[in-house]
CSV table of C-alpha atoms in Angstrom, one decimal:
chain,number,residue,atom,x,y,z
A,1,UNK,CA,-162.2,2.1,61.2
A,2,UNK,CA,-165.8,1.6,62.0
A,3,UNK,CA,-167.8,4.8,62.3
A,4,UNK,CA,-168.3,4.8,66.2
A,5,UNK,CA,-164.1,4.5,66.2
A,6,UNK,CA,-164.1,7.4,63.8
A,7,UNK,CA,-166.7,9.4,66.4
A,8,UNK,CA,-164.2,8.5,69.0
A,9,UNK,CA,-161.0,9.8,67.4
A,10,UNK,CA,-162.5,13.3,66.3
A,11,UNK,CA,-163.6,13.9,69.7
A,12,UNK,CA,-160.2,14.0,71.2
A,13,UNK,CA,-156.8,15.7,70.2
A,14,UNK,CA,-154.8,13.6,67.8
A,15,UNK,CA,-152.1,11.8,68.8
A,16,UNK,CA,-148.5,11.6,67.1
A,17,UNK,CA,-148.9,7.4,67.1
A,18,UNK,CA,-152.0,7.1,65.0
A,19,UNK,CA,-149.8,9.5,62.8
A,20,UNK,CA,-146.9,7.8,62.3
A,21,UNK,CA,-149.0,4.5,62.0
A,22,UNK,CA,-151.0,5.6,59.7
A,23,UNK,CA,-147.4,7.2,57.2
A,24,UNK,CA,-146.5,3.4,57.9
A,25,UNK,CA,-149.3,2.6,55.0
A,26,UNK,CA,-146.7,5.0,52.7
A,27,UNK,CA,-144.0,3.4,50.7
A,28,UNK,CA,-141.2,6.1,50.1
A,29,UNK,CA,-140.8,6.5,46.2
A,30,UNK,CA,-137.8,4.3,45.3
A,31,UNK,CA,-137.2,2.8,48.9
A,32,UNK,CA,-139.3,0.0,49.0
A,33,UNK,CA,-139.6,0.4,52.5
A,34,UNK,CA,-142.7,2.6,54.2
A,35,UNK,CA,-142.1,6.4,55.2
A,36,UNK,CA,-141.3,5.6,58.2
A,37,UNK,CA,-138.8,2.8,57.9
A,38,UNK,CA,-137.2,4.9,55.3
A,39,UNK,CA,-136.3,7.6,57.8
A,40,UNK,CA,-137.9,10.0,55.4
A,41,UNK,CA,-140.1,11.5,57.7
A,42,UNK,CA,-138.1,13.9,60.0
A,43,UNK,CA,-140.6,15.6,62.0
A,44,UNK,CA,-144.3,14.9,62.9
A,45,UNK,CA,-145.8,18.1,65.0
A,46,UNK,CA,-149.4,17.6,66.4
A,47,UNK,CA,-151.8,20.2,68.3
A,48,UNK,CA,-154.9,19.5,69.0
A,49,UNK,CA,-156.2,19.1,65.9
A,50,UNK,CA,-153.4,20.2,63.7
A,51,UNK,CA,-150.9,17.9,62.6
A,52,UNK,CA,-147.4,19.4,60.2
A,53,UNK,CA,-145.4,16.7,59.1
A,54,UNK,CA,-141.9,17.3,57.5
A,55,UNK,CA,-140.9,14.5,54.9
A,56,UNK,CA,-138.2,14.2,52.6
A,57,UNK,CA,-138.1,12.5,48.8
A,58,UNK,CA,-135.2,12.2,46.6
A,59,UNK,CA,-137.2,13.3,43.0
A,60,UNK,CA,-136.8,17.0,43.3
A,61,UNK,CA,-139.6,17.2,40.9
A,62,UNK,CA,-142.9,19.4,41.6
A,63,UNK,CA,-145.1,17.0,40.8
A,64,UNK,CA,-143.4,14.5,43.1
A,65,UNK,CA,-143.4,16.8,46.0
A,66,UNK,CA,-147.3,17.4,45.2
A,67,UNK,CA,-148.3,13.9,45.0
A,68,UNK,CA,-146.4,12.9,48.1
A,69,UNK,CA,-148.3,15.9,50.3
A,70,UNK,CA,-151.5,14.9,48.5
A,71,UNK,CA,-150.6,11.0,50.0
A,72,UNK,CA,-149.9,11.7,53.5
A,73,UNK,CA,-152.8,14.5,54.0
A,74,UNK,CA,-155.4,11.7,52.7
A,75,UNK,CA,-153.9,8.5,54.3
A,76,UNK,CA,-154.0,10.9,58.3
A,77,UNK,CA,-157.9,12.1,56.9
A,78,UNK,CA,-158.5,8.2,56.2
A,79,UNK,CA,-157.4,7.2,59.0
A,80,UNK,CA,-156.8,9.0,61.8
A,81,UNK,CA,-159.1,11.8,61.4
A,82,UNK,CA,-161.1,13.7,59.2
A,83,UNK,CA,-161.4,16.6,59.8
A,84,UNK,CA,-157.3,17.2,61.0
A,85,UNK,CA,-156.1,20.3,59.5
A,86,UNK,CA,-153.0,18.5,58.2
A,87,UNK,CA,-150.0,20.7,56.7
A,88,UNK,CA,-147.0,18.6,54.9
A,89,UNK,CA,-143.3,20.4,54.1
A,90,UNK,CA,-141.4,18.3,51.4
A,91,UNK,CA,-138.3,18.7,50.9
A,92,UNK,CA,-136.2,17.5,48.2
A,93,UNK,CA,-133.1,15.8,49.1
A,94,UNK,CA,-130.8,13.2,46.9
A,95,UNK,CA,-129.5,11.1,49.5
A,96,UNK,CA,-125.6,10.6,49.0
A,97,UNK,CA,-124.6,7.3,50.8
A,98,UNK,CA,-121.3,5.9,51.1
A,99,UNK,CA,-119.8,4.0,48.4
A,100,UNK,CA,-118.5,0.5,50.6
A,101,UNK,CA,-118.4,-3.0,48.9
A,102,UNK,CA,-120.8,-4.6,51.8
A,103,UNK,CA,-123.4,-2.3,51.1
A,104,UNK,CA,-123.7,-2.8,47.3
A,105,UNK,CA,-122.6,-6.6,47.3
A,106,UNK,CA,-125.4,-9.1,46.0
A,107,UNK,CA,-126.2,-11.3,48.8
A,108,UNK,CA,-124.8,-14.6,48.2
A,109,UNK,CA,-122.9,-13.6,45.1
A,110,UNK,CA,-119.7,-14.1,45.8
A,111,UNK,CA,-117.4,-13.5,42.2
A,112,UNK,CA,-118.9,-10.7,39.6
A,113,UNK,CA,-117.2,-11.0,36.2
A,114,UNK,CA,-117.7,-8.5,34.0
A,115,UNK,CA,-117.0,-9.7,30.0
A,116,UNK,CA,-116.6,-7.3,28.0
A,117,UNK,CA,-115.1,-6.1,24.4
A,118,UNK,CA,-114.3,-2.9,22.6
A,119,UNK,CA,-115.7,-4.0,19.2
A,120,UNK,CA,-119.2,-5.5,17.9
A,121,UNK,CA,-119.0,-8.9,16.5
A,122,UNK,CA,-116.0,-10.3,18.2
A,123,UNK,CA,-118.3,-13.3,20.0
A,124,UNK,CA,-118.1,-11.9,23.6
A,125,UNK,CA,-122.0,-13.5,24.1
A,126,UNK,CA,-120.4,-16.9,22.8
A,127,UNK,CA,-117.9,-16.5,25.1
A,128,UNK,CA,-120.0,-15.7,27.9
A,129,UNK,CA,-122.1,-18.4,27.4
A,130,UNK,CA,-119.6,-21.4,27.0
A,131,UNK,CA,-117.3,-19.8,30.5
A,132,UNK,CA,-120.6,-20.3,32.5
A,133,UNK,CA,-121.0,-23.5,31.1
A,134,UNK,CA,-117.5,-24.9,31.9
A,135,UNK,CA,-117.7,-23.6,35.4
A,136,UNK,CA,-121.3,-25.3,35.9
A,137,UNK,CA,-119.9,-28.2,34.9
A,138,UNK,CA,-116.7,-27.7,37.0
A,139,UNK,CA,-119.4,-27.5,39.8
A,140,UNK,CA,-119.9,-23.9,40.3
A,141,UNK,CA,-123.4,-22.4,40.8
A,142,UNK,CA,-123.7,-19.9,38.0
A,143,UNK,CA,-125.5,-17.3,36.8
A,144,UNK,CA,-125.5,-14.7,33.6
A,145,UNK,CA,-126.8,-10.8,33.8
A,146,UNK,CA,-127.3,-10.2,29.9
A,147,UNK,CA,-126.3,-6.1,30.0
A,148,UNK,CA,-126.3,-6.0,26.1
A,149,UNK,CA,-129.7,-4.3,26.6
A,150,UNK,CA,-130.2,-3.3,23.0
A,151,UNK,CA,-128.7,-6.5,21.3
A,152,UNK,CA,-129.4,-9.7,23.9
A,153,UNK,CA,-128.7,-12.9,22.6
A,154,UNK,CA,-127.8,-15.0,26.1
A,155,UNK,CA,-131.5,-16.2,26.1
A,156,UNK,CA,-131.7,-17.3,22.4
A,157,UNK,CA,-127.7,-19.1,22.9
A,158,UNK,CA,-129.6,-21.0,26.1
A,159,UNK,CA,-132.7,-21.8,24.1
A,160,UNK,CA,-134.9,-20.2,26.3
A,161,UNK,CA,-135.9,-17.7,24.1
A,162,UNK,CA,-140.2,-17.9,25.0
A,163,UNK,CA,-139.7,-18.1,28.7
A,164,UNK,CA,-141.0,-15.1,31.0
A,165,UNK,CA,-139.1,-14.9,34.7
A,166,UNK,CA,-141.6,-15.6,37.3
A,167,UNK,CA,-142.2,-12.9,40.4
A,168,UNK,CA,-141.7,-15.1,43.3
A,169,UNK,CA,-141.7,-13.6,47.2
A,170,UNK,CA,-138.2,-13.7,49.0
A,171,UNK,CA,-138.1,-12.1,52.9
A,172,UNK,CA,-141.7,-10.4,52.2
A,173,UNK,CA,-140.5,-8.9,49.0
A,174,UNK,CA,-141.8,-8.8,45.1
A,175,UNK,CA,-138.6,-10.8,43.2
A,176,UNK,CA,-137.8,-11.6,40.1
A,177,UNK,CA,-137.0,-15.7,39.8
A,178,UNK,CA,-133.8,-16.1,36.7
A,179,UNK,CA,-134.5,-18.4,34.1
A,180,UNK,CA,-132.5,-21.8,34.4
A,181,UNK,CA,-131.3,-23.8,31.9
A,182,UNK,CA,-128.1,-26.5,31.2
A,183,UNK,CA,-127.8,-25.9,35.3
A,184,UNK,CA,-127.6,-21.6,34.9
A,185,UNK,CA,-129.7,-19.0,36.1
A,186,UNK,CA,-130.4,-16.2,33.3
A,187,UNK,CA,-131.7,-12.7,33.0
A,188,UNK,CA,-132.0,-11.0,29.5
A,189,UNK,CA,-134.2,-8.0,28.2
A,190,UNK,CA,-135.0,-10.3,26.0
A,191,UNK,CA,-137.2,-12.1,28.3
A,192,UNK,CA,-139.4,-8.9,28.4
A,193,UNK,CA,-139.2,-7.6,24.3
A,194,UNK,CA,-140.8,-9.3,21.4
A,195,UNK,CA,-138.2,-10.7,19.1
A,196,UNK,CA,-138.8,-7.6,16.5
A,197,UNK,CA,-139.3,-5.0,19.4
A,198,UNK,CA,-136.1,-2.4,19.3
A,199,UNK,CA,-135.4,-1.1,22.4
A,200,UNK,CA,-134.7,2.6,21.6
A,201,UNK,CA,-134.0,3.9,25.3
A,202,UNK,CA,-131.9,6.7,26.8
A,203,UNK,CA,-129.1,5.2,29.3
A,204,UNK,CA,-131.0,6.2,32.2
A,205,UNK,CA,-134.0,4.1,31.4
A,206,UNK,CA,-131.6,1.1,30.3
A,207,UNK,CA,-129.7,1.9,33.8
A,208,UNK,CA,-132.4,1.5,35.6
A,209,UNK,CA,-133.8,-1.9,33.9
A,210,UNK,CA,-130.4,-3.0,34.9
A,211,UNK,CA,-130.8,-2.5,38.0
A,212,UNK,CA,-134.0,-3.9,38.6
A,213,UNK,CA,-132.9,-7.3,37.2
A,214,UNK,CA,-129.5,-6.7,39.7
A,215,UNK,CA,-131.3,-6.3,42.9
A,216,UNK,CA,-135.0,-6.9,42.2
A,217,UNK,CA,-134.2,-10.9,41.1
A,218,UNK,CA,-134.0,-14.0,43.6
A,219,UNK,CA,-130.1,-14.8,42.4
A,220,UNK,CA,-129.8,-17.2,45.4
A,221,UNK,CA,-126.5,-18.5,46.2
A,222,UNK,CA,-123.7,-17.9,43.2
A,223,UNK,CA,-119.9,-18.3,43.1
A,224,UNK,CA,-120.2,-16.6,39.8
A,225,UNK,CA,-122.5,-14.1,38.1
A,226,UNK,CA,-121.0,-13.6,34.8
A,227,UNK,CA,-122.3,-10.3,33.0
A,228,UNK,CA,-122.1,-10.0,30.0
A,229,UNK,CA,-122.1,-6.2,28.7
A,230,UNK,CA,-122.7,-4.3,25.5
A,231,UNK,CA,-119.8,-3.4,23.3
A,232,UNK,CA,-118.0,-0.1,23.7
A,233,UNK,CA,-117.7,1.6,27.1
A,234,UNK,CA,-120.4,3.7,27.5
A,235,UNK,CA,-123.5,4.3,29.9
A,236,UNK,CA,-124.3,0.8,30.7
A,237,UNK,CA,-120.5,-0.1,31.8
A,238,UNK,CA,-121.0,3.0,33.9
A,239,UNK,CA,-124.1,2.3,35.4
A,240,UNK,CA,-122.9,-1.8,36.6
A,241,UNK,CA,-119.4,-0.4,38.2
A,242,UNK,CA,-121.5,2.0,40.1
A,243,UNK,CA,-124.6,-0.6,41.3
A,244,UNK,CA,-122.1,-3.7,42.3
A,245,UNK,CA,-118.7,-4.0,43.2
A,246,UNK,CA,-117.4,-6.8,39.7
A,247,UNK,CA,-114.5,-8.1,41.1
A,248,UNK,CA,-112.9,-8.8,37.5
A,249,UNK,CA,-113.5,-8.4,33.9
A,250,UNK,CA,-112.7,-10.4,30.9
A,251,UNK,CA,-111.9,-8.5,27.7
A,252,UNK,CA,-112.7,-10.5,24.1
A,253,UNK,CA,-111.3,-9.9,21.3
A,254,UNK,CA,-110.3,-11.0,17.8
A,255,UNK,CA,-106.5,-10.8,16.3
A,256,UNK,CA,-107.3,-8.0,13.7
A,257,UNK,CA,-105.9,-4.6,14.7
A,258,UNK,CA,-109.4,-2.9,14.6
A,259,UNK,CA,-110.6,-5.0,16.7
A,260,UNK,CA,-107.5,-5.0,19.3
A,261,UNK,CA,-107.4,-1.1,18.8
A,262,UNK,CA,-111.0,-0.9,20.9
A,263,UNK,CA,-110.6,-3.8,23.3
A,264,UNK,CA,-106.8,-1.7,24.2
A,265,UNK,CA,-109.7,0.9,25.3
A,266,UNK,CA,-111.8,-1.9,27.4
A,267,UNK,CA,-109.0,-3.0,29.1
A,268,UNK,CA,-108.2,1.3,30.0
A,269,UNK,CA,-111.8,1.3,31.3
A,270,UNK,CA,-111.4,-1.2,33.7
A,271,UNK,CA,-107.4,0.0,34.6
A,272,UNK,CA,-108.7,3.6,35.4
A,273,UNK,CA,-107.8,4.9,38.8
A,274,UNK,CA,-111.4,6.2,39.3
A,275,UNK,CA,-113.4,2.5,38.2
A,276,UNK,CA,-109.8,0.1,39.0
A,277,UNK,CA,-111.6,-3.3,38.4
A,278,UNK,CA,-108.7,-5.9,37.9
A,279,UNK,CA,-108.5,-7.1,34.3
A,280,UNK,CA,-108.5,-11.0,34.8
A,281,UNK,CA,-107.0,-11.6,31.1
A,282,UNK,CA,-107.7,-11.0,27.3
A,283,UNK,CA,-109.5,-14.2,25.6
A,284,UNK,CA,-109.0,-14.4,21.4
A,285,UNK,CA,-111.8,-15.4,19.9
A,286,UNK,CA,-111.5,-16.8,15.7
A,287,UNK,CA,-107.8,-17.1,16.3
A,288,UNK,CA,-107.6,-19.6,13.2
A,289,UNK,CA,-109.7,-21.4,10.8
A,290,UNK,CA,-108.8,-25.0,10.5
A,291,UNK,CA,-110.9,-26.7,7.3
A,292,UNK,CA,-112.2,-30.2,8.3
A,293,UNK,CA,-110.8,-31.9,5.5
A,294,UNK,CA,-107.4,-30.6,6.8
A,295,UNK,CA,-107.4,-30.9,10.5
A,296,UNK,CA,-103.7,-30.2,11.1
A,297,UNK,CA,-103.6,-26.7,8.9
A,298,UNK,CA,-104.4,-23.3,11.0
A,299,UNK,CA,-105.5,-20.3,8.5
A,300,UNK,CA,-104.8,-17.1,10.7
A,301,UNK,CA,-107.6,-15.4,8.6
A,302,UNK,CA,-107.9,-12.4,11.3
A,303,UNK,CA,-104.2,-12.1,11.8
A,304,UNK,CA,-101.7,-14.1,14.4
A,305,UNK,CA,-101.5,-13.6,18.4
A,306,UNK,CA,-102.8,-10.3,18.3
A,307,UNK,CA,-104.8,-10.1,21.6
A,308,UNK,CA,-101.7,-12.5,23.1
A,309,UNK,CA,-99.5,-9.3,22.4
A,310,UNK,CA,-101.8,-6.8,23.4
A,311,UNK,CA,-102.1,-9.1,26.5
A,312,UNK,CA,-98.6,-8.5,27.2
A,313,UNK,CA,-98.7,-5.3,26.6
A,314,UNK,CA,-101.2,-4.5,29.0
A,315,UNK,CA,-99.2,-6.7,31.3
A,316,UNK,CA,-102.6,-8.7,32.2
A,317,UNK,CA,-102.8,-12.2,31.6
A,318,UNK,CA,-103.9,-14.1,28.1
A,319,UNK,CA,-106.4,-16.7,28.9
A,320,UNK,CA,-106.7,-18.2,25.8
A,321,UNK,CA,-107.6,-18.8,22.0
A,322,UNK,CA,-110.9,-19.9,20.0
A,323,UNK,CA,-110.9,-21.2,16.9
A,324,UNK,CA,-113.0,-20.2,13.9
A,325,UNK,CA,-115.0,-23.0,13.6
A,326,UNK,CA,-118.7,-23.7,12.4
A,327,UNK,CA,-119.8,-25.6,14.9
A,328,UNK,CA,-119.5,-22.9,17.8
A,329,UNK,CA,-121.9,-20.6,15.4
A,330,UNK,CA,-124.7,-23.6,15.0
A,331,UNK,CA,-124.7,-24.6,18.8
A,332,UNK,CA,-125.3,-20.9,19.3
A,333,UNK,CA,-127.9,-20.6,17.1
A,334,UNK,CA,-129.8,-23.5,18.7
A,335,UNK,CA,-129.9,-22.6,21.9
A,336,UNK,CA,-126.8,-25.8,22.8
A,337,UNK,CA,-123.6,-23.7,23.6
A,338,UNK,CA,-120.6,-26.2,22.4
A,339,UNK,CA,-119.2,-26.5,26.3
A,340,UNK,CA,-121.8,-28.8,27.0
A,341,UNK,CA,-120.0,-31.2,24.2
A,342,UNK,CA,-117.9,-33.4,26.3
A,343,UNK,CA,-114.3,-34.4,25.6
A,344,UNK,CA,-114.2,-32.4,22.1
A,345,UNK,CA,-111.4,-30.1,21.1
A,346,UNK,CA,-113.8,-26.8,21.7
A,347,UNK,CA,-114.7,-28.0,25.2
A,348,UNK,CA,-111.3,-28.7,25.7
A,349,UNK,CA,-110.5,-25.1,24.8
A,350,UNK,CA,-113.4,-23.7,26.7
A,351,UNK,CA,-112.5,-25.7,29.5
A,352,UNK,CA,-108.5,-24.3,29.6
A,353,UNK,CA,-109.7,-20.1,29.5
A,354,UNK,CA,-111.9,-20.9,32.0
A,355,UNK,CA,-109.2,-22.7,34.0
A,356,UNK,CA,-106.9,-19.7,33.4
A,357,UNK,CA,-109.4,-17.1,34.3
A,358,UNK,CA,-110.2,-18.7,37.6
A,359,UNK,CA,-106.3,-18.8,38.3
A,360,UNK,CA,-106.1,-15.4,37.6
A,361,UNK,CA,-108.7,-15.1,39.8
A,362,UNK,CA,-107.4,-16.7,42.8
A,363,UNK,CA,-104.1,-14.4,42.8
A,364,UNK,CA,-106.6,-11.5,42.4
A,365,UNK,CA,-108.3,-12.1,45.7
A,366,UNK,CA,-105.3,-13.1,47.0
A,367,UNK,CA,-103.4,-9.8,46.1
A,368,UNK,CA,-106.0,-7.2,46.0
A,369,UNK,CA,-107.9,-5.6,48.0
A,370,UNK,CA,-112.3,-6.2,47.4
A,371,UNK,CA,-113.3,-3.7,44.4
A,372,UNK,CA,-115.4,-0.8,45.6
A,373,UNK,CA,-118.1,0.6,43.5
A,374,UNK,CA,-117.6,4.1,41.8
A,375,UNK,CA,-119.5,7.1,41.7
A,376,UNK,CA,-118.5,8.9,38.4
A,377,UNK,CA,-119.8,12.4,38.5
A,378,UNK,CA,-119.7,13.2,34.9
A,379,UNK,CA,-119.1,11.3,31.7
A,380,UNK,CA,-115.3,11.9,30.8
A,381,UNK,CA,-114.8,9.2,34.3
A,382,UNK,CA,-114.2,12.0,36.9
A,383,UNK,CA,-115.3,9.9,39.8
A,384,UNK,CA,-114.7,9.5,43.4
A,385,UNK,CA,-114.7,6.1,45.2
């Protein structure tokens, strides 16, 4: 404003427009939308030259609450008048919005998978990466959320290991662009750690950098977004069935009973009344080494159709069976997943789970209602929907 404007303005009683365009200039913390879009201001009162403006944030915190009165008295002293005596109430309030599938549905995405295991080491990344693979090449548009935020391997399996997501503008807004390669769009935290850098981060911070490569990336239109999460069941499992509504998971798993005894406990996860996300089907990954010098012998090295019983004992489907075979580790290691080998045994195998899962699928949206996201209140899965 140029200084005979400013003259202008402090001659004459302030007026509740200039105020509310001027808290436009605000963004509300965590909103990404300005004070007033937000709804966050509830009350603007102005008297001559005195202006009380009642504003509600979600951080409860006192140093949130001071910076946000500090904002709003200097953006109405920079630009609507300077000499306004200007008094600002925050209040604290956590907003609690209704859990619905619309309003937490990725736009565009229209099938979330969840894969998933009980147990460390049983190849869920592998099997991540070669199911994306055979529905891209099925002609599905596909894309992988790597959740394994301590241990992420889906960018080093895709041989994109050095590449950094680009922040490209979508509808006026800041987004991240996935990383493609073999014709799939990824996101890792391993796009943003050095290869030696732990990540040693309390679940809230590794919630929230979930989130922000959820609904802060330029996805564009998917039939799938596989996601590939961290062993156990713990903060980060939490944390995706509360942000988007998955509309099935695939458990992994490897025929020896310790193995089995955990994914039984990712299969209850998903089967709890409180999270209820269908269980697609139970894939068994190093079912049997077969040497290559004796192509007809199986060695059940693990054990024998131990995820196909604890498939039928969960009464969900059994998708199908990996072999133990060196070729699956190498094509990992160099960035080649083996579903991109045409007309080979593994692709074939590949090729038949992913078949399976997408029947399973079909009678799941066929049957079933849309999954709803959760809000779990405390840890032990008390949770409302």
């Amino acid at each position: 404003i140029c200084c005979l404007e400013s003259f202008y303005i402090t001659t004459m009683a302030i007026n509740k427009k200039d105020i509310s365009k001027a808290l436009e200039t605000i963004t509300a913390p965590g909103e990404g939308k300005n004070l007033i879009e937000s709804g966050a201001i509830k009350n603007i009162v102005t008297f001559d030259k005195e202006v009380i403006v009642d504003v509600t944030i979600s951080n409860p915190s006192l140093q949130a609450k001071k910076k946000m009165e500090v904002e709003i008295m200097k953006v109405i002293h920079d630009l609507v008048d300077q000499k306004a005596d200007v008094k600002v109430n925050v209040q604290a309030v956590v907003p609690v919005k209704p859990i619905n599938t619309i309003e937490n549905k990725l736009p565009g995405v229209q099938n979330i998978i969840a894969v998933a295991s009980g147990k460390g080491g049983v190849g869920k990344s592998t099997i991540t990466a070669n199911l994306a693979i055979s529905l891209q090449k099925m002609g599905f548009k596909v894309g992988i959320l790597d959740a394994d935020v301590y241990g992420p391997s889906i960018h080093l399996m895709f041989d994109v290991a050095n590449a950094r997501p680009l922040s490209v503008t979508v509808d006026g807004q800041s987004k991240m662009q996935p990383i493609e390669s073999y014709g799939v769009k990824i996101l890792s935290l391993g796009f943003f750690t050095g290869a030696n850098q732990a990540v040693i981060w309390r679940g809230a911070m590794a919630s929230k950098a979930l989130n922000q490569m959820i609904f802060d990336a330029n996805w564009g239109e998917l039939d799938f977004l596989l996601i590939d999460l961290p062993p156990g069941t713990g903060d980060i499992h939490l944390s995706i069935v509360q942000s988007v509504a998955v509309t099935g998971a695939v458990i992994v798993s490897t025929p020896q009973n310790i193995a089995l005894a955990d994914a039984k406990k990712g299969v209850a996860m998903f089967a709890q009344a409180d999270i209820n996300v269908p269980v697609l089907g139970i894939v068994e990954n190093m079912s049997y080494f077969t040497p290559e010098e004796l192509p007809k012998n199986k060695y059940y090295i693990f054990g024998k159709d131990g995820a196909k019983n604890l498939a039928n004992d969960s009464e969900t489907a059994f998708l199908g069976e990996v072999p133990l075979v060196q070729s699956i580790r190498e094509a990992g290691d160099v960035g080649h997943p083996v579903a991109l080998q045409d007309n080979t045994p593994l692709e074939n195998a590949f090729s038949e789970i992913t078949k399976n899962m997408l029947t399973e699928l079909v009678k799941r949206n066929k049957n079933l209602p849309p999954t709803e996201v959760v809000r779990i209140s405390t840890m032990s899965g008390c949770s409302t929907n």
